[in-house]
PDB file of C-alpha atoms (C1' of nucleotides) in Angstrom:
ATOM      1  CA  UNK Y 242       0.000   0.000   0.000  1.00  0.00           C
ATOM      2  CA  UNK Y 243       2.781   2.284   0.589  1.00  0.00           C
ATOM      3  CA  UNK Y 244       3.774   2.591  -2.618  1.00  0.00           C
ATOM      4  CA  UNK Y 245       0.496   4.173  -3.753  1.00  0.00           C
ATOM      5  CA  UNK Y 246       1.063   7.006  -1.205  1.00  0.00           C
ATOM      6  CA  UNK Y 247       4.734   7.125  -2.871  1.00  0.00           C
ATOM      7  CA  UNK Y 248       3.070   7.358  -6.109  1.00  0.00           C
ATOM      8  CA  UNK Y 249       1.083  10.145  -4.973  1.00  0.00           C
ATOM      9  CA  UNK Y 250       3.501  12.281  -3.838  1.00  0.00           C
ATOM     10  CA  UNK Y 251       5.816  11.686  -6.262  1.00  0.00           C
ATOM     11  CA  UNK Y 252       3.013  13.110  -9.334  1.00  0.00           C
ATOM     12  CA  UNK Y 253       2.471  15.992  -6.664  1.00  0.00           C
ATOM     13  CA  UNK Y 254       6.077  17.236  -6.547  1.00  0.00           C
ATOM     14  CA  UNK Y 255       6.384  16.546 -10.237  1.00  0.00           C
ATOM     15  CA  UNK Y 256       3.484  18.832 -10.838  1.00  0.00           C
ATOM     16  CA  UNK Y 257       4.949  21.334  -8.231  1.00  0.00           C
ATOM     17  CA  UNK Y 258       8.227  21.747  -9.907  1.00  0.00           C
ATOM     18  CA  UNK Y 259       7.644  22.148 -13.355  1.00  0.00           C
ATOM     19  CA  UNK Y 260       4.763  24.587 -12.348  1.00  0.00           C
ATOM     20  CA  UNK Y 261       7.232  26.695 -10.330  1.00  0.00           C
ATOM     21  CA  UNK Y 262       9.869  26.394 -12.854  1.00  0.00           C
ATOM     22  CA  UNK Y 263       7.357  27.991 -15.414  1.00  0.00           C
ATOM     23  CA  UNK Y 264       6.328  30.590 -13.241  1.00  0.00           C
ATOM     24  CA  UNK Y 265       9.227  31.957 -12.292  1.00  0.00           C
ATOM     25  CA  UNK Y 266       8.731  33.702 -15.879  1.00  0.00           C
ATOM     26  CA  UNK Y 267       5.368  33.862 -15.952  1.00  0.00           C
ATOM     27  CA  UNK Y 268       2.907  34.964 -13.013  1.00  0.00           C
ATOM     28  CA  UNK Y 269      -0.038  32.378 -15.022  1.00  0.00           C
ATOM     29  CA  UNK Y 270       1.168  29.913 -13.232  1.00  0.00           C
ATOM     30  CA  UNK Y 271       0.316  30.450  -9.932  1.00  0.00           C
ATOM     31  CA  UNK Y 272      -1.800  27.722  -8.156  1.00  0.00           C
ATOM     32  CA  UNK Y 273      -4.786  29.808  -8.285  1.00  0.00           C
ATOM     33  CA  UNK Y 274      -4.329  30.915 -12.189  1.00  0.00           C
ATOM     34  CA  UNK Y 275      -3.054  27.117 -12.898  1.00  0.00           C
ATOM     35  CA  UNK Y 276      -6.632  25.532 -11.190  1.00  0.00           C
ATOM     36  CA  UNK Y 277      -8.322  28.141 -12.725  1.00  0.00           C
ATOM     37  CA  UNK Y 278      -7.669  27.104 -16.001  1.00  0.00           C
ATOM     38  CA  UNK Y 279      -7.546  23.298 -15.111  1.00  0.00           C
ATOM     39  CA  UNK Y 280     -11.379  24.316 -13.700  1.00  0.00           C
ATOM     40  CA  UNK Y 281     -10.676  23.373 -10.339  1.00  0.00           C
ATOM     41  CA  UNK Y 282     -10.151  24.747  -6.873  1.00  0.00           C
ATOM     42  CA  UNK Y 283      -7.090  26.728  -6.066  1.00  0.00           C
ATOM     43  CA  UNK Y 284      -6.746  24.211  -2.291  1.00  0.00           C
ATOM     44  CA  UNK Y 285      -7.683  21.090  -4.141  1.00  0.00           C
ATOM     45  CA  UNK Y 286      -4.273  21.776  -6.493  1.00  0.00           C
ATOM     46  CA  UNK Y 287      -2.364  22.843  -3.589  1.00  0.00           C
ATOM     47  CA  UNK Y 288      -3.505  19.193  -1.683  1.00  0.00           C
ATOM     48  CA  UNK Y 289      -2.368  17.491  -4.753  1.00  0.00           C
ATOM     49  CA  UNK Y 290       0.560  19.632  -5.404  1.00  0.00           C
ATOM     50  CA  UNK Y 291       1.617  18.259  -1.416  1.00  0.00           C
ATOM     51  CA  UNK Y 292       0.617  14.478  -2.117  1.00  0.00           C
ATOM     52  CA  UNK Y 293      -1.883  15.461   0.438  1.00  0.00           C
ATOM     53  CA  UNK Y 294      -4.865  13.883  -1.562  1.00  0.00           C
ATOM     54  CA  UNK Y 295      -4.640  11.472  -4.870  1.00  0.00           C
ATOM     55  CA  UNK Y 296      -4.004  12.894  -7.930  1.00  0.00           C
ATOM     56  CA  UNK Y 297      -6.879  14.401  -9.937  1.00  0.00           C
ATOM     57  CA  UNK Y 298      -9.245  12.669 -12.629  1.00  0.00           C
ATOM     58  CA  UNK Y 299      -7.805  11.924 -15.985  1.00  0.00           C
ATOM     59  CA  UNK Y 300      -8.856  14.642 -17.645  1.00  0.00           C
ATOM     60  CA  UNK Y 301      -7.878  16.837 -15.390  1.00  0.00           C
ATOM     61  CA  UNK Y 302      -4.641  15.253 -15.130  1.00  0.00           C
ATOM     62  CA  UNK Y 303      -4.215  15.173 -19.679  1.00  0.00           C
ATOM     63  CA  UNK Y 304      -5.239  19.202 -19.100  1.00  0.00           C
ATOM     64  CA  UNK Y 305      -2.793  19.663 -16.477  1.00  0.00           C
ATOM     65  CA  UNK Y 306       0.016  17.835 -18.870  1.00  0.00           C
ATOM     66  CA  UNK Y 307      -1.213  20.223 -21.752  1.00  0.00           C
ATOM     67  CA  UNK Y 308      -0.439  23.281 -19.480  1.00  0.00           C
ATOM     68  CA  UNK Y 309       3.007  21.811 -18.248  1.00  0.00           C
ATOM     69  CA  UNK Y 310       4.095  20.997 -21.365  1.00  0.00           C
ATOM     70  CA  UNK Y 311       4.339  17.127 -20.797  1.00  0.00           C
ATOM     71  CA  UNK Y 312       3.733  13.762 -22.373  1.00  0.00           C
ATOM     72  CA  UNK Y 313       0.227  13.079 -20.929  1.00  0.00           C
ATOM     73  CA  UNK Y 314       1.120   9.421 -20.594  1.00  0.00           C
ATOM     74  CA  UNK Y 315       3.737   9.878 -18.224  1.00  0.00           C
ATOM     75  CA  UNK Y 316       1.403  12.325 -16.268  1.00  0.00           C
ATOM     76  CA  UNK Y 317      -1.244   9.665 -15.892  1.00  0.00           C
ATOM     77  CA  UNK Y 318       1.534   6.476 -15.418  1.00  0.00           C
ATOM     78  CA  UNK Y 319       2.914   8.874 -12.529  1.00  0.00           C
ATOM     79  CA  UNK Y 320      -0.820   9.051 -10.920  1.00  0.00           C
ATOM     80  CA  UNK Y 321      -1.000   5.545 -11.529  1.00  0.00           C
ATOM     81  CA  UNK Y 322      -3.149   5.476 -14.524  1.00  0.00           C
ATOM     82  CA  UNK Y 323      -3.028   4.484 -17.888  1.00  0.00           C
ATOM     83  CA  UNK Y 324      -4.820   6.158 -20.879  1.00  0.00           C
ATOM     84  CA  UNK Y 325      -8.467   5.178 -21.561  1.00  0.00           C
ATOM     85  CA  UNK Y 326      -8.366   5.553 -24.905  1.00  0.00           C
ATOM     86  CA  UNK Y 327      -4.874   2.492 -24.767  1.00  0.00           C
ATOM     87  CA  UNK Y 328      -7.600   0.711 -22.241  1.00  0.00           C
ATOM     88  CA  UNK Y 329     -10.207   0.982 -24.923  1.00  0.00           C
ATOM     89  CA  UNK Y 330      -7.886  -0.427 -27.624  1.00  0.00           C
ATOM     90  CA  UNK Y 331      -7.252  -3.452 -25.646  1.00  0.00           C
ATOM     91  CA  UNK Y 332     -10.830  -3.475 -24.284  1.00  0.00           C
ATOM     92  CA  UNK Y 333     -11.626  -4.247 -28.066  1.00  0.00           C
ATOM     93  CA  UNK Y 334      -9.246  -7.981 -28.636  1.00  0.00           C
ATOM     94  CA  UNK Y 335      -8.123  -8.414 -25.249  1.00  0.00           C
ATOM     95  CA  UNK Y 336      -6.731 -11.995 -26.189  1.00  0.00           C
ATOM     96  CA  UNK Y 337      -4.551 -10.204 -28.868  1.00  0.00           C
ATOM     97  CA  UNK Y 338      -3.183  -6.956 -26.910  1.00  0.00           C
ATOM     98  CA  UNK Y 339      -3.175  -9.379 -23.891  1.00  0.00           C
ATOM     99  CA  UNK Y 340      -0.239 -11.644 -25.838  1.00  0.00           C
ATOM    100  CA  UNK Y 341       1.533  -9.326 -27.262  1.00  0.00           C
ATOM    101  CA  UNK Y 342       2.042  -6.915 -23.633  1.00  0.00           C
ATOM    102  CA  UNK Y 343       2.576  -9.668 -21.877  1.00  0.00           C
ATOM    103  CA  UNK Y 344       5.335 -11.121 -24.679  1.00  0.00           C
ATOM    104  CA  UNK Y 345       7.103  -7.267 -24.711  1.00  0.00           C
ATOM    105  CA  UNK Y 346       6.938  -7.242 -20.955  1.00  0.00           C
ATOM    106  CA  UNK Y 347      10.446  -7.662 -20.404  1.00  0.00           C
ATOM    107  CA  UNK Y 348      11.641  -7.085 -23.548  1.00  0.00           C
ATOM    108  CA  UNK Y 349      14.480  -4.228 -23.623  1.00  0.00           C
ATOM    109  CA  UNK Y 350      13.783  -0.853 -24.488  1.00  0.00           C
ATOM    110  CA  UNK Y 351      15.679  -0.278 -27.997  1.00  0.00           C
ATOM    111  CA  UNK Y 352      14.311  -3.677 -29.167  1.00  0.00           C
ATOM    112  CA  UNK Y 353      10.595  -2.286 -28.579  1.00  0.00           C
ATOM    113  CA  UNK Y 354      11.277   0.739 -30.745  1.00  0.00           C
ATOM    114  CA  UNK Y 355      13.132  -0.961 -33.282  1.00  0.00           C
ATOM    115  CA  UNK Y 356       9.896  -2.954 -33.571  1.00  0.00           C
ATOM    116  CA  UNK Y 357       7.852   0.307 -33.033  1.00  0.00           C
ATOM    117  CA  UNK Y 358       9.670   1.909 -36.223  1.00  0.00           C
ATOM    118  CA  UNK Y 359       9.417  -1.131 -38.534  1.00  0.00           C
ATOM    119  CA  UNK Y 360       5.289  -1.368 -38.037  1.00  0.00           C
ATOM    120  CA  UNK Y 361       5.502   2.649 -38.393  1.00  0.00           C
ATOM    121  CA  UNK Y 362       7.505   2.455 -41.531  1.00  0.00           C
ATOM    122  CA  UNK Y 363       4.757  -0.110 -43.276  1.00  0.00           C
ATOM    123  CA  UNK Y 364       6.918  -3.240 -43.150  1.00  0.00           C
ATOM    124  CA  UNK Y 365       3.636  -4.990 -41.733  1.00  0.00           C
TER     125      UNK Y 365
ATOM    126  CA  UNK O  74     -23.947   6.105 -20.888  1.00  0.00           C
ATOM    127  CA  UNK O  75     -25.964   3.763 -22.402  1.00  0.00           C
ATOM    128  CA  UNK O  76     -23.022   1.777 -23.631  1.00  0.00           C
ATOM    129  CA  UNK O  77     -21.595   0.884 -19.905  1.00  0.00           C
ATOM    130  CA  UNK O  78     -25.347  -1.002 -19.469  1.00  0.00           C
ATOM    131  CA  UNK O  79     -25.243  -3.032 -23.006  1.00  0.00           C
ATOM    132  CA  UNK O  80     -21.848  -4.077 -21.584  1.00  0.00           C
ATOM    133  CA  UNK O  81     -22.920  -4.923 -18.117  1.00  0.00           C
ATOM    134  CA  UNK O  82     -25.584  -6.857 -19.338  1.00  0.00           C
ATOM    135  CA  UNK O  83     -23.598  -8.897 -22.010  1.00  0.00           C
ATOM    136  CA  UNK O  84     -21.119  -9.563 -19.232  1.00  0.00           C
ATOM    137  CA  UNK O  85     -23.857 -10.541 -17.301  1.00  0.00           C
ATOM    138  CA  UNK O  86     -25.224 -12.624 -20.160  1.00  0.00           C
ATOM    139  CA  UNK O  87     -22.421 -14.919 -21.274  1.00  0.00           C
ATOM    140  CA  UNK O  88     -21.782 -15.235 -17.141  1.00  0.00           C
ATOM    141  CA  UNK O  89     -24.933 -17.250 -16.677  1.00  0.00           C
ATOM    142  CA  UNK O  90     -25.039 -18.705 -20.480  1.00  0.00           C
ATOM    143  CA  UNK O  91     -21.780 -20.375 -19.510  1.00  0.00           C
ATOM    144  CA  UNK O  92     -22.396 -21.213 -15.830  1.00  0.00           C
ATOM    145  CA  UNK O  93     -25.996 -22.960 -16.789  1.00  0.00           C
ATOM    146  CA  UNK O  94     -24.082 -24.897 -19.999  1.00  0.00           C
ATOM    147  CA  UNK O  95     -21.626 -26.418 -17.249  1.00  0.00           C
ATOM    148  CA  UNK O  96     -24.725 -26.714 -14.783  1.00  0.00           C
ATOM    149  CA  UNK O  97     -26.110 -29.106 -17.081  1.00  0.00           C
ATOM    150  CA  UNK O  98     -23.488 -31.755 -16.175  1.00  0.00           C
ATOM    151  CA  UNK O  99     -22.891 -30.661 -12.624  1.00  0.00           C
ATOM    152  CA  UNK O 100     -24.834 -29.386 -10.031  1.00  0.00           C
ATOM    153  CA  UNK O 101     -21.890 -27.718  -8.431  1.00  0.00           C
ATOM    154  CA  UNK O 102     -22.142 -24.210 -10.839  1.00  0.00           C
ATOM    155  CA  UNK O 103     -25.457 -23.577  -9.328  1.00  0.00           C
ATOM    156  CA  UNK O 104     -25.529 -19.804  -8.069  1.00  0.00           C
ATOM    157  CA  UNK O 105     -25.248 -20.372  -5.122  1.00  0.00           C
ATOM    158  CA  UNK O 106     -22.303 -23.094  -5.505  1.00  0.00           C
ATOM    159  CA  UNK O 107     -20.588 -20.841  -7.376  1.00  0.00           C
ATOM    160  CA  UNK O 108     -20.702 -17.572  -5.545  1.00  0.00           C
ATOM    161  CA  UNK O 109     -20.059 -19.741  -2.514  1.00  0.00           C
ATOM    162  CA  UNK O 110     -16.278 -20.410  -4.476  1.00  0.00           C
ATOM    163  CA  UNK O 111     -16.091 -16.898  -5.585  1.00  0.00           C
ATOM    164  CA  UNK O 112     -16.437 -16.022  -1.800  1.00  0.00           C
ATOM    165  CA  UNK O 113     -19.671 -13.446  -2.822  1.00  0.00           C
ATOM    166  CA  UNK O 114     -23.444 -13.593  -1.597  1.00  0.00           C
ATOM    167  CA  UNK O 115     -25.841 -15.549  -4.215  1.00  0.00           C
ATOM    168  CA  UNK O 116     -27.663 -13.156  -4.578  1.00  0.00           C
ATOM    169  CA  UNK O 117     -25.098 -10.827  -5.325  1.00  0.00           C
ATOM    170  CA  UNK O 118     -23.975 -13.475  -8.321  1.00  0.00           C
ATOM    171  CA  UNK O 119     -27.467 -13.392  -9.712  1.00  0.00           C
ATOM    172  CA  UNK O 120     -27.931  -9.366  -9.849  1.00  0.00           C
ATOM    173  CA  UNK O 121     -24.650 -10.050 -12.147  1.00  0.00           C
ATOM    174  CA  UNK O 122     -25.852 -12.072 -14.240  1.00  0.00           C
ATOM    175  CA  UNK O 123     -29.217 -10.778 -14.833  1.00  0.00           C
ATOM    176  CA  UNK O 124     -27.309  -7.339 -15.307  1.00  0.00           C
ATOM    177  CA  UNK O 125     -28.712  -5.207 -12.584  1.00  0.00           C
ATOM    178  CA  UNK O 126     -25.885  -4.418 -11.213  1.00  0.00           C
ATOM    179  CA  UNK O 127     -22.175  -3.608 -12.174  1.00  0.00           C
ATOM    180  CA  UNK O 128     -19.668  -6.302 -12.995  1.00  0.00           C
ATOM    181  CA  UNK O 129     -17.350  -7.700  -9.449  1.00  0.00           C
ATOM    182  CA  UNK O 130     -14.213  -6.223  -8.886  1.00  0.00           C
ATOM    183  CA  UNK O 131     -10.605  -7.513 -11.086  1.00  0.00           C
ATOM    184  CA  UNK O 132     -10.247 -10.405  -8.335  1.00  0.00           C
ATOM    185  CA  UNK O 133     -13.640 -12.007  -8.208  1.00  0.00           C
ATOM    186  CA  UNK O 134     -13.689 -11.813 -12.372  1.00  0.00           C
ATOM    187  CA  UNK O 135     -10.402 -13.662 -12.536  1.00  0.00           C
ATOM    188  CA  UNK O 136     -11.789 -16.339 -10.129  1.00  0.00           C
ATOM    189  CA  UNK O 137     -14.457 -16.612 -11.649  1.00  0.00           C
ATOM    190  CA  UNK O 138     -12.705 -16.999 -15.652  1.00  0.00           C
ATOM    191  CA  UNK O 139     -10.915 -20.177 -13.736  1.00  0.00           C
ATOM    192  CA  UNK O 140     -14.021 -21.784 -12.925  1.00  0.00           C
ATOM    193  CA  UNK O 141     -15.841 -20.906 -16.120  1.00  0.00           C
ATOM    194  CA  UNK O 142     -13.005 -22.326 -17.594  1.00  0.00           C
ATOM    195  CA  UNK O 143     -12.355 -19.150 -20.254  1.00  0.00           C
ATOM    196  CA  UNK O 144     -10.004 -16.273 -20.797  1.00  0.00           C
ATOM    197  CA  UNK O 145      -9.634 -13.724 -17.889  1.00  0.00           C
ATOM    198  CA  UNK O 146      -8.655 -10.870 -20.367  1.00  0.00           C
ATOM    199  CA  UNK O 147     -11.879 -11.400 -22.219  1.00  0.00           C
ATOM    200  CA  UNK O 148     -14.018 -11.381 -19.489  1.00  0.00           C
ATOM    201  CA  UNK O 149     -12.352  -8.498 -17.891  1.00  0.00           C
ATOM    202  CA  UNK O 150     -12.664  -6.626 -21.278  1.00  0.00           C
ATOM    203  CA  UNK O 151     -16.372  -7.534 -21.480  1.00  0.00           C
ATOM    204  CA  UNK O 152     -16.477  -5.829 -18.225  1.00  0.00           C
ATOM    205  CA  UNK O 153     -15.035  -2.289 -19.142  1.00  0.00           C
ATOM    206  CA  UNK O 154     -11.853  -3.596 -17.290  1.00  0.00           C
ATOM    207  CA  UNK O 155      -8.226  -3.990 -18.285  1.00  0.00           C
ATOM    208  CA  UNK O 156      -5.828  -6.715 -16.194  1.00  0.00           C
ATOM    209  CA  UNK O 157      -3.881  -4.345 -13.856  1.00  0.00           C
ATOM    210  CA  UNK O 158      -0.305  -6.629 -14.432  1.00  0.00           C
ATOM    211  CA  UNK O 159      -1.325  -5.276 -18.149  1.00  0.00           C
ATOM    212  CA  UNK O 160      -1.642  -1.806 -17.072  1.00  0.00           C
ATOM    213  CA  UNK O 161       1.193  -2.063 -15.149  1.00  0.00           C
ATOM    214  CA  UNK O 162       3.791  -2.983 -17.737  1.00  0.00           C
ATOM    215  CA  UNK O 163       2.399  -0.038 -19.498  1.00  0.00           C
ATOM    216  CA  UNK O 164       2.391   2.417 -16.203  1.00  0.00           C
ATOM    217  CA  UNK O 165       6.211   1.170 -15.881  1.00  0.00           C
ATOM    218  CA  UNK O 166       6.869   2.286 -19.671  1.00  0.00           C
ATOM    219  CA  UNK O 167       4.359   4.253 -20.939  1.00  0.00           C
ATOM    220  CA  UNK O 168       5.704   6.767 -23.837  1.00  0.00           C
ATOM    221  CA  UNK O 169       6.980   3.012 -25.194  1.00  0.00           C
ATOM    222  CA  UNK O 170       3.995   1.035 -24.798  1.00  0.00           C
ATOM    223  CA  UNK O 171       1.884   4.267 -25.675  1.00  0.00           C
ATOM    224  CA  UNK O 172       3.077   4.654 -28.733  1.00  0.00           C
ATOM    225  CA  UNK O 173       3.212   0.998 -29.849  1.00  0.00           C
ATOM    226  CA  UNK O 174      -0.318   0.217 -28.861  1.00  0.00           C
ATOM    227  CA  UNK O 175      -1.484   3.539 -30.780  1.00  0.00           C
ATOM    228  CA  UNK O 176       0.328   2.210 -33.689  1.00  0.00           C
ATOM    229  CA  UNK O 177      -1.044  -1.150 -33.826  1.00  0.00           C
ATOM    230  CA  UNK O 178      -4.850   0.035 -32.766  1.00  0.00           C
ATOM    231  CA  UNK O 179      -5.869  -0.191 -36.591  1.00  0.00           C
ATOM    232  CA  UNK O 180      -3.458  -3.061 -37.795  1.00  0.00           C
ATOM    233  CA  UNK O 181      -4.999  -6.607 -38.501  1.00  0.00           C
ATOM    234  CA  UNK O 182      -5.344  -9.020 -36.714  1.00  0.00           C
ATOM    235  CA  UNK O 183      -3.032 -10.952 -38.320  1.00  0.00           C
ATOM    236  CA  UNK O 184      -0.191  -8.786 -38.501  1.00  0.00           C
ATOM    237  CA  UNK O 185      -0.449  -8.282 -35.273  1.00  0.00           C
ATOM    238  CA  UNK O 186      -0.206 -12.552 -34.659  1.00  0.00           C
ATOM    239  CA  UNK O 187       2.643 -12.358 -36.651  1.00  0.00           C
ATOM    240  CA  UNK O 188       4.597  -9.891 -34.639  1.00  0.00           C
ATOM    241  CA  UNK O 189       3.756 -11.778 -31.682  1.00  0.00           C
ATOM    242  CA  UNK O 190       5.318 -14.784 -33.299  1.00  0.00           C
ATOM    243  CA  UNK O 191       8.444 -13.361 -34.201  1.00  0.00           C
ATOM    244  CA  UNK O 192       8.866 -11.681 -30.554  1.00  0.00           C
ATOM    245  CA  UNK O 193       7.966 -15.116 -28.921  1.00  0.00           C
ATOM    246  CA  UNK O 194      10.226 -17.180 -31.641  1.00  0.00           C
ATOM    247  CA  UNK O 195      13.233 -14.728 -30.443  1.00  0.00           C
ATOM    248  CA  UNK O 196      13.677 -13.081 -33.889  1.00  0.00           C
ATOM    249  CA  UNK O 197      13.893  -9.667 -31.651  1.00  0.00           C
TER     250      UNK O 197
ATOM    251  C1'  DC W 182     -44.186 -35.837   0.352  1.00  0.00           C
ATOM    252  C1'  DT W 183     -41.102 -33.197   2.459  1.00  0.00           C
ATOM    253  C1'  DA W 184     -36.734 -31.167   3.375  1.00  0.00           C
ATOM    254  C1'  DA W 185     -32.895 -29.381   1.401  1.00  0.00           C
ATOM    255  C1'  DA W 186     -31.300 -26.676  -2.160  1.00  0.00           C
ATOM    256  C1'  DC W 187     -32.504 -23.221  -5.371  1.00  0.00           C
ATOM    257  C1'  DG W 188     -32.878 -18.255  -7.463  1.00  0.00           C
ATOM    258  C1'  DT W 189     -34.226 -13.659  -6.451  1.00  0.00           C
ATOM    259  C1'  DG W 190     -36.217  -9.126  -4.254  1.00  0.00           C
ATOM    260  C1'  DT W 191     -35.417  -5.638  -0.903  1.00  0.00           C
ATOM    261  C1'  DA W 192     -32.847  -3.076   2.165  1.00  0.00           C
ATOM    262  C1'  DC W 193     -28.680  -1.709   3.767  1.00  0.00           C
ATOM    263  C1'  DT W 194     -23.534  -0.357   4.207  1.00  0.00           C
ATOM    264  C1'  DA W 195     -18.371   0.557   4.352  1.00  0.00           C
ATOM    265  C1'  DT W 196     -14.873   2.580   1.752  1.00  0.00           C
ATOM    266  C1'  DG W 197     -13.064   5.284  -1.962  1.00  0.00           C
ATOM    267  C1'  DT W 198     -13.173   9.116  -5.418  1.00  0.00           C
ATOM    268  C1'  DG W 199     -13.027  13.623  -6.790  1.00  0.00           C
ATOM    269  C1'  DG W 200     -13.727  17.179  -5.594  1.00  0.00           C
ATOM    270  C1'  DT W 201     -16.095  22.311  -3.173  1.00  0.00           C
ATOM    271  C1'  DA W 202     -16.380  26.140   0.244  1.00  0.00           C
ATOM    272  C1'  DC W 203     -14.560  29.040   3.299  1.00  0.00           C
ATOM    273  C1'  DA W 204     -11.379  30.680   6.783  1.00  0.00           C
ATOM    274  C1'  DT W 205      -6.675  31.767   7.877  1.00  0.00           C
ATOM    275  C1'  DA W 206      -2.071  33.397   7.394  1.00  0.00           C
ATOM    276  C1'  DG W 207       1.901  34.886   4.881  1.00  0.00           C
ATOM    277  C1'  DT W 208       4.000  38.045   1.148  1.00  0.00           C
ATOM    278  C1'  DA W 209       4.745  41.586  -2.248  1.00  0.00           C
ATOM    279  C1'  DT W 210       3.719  46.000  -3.896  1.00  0.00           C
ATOM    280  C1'  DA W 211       2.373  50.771  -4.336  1.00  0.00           C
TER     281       DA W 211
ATOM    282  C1'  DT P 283       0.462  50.878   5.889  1.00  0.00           C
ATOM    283  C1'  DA P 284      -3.250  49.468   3.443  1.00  0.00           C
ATOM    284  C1'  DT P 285      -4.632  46.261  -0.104  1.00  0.00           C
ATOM    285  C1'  DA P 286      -4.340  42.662  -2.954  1.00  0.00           C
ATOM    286  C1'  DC P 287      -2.718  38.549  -4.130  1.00  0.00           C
ATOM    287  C1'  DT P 288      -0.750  34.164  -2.578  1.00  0.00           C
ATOM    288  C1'  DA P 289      -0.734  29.364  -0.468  1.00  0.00           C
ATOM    289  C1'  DT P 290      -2.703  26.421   2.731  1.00  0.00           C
ATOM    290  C1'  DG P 291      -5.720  24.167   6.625  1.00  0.00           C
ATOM    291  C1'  DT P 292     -10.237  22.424   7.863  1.00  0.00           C
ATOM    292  C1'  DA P 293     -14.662  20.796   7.097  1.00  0.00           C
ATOM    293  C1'  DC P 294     -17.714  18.897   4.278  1.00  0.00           C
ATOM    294  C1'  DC P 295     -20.248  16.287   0.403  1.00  0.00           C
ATOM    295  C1'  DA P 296     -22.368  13.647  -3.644  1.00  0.00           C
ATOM    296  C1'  DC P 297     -21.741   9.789  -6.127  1.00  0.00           C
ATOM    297  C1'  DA P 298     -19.596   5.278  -7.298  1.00  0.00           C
ATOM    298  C1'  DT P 299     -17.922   0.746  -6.021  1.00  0.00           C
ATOM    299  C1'  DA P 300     -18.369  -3.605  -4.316  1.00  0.00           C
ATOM    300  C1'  DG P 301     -20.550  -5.750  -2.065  1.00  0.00           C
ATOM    301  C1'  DT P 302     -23.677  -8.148   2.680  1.00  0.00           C
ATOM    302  C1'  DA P 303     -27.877  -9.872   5.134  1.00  0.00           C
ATOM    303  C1'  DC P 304     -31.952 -12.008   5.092  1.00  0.00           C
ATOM    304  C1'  DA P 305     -36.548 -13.181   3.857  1.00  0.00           C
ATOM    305  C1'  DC P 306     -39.401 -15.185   0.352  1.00  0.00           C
ATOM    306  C1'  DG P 307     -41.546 -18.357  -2.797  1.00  0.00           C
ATOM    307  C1'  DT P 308     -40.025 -22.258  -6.053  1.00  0.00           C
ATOM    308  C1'  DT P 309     -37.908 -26.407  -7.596  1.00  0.00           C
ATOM    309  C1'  DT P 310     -35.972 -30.862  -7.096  1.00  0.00           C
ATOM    310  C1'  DA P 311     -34.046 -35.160  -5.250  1.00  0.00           C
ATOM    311  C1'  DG P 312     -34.408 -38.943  -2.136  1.00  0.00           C
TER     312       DG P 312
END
DNA sequence: CTAAACGTGTACTATGTGGTACATAGTATA
DNA sequence: TATACTATGTACCACATAGTACACGTTTAG
């Protein structure tokens, strides 16, 4: 269980640095101009900005990455979430998606994108 | 909204089609047989089935693919769910398995079988 | 024929999720 | 020194999830 709390506060410090590094040029990002915008309350950003409370929804979480200037995917992997629109894909041949995941598991980083760039480049 | 119903029900659906097929030959996949090996209430069981009320949780799903003898990933899909050691690999990686998944979201099925071939034949 | 086993209806509940509302206290600025 | 903005602490809440408890009438097997 402790690792969820890690989790947590991890995506909350994340959030809290790259907001202050961006407003240290520009007064928008403030906690209360940053909620604002993500349409939520200045204290609830502030909780999550501490690890004090979960991280947001996903949408406010793909918003939040939008505004940061970060890959949305490692926003919601840091909250502990994954994409629903990748949950959806599997959702639709689970046996298939199921396979191959569990086949790339383990499988080392510059062999996945090797593989990644051959389906990309139409040699499938 | 709608949608989440059609699939509770189908879940619900196929549950009972395939516990009543295997009741046929053995008395022990009665409801309340069944629920009593899936450690829930009977009557809980049979709101599932007859789709008048969510689908279980990830654990009692999985239990319950063992005893009906079919694919937990399919089941779990049927109920709006993805396998969390599946969302896991991709929480641990996820601009890599992000953008693979997005990629092959359109390909054929067969393609895709063929990929997982060559990973699992250790052409990679 | 009857007792055990069966499926289901109704009512209830603990815990988690995703926040809001408002009060308080510090800080910069003019 | 006022005032205006800032972050944070405290209290609360509606809805969802994942079920339990138990009574009821029905079916079925010995």
């Amino acid at each position: 269980m402790w690792y969820i709390v890690y989790n947590m506060s991890q995506f909350g410090a994340f959030v809290r640095d790259r907001r202050e590094r961006l407003r240290r040029e520009d007064s928008r990002f403030s906690v209360r101009q940053l909620a604002r915008r993500l349409g939520v309350e200045p204290s609830y950003l502030s909780k999550v900005e501490r690890g004090e409370t979960a991280p947001p929804s996903e949408a406010k979480i793909v918003l939040l990455a939008k505004e940061l200037n970060e890959d949305p995917d490692v926003l919601l992997a840091m909250a502990g979430k994954v994409s629903s629109d990748l949950q959806e894909v599997i959702r639709k041949r689970p046996e298939l998606f199921g396979q191959l995941i569990r086949e790339l598991k383990d499988m080392p980083e510059h062999a996945v994108l090797r593989l990644v760039r051959e389906v990309r480049d139409g040699r499938w």
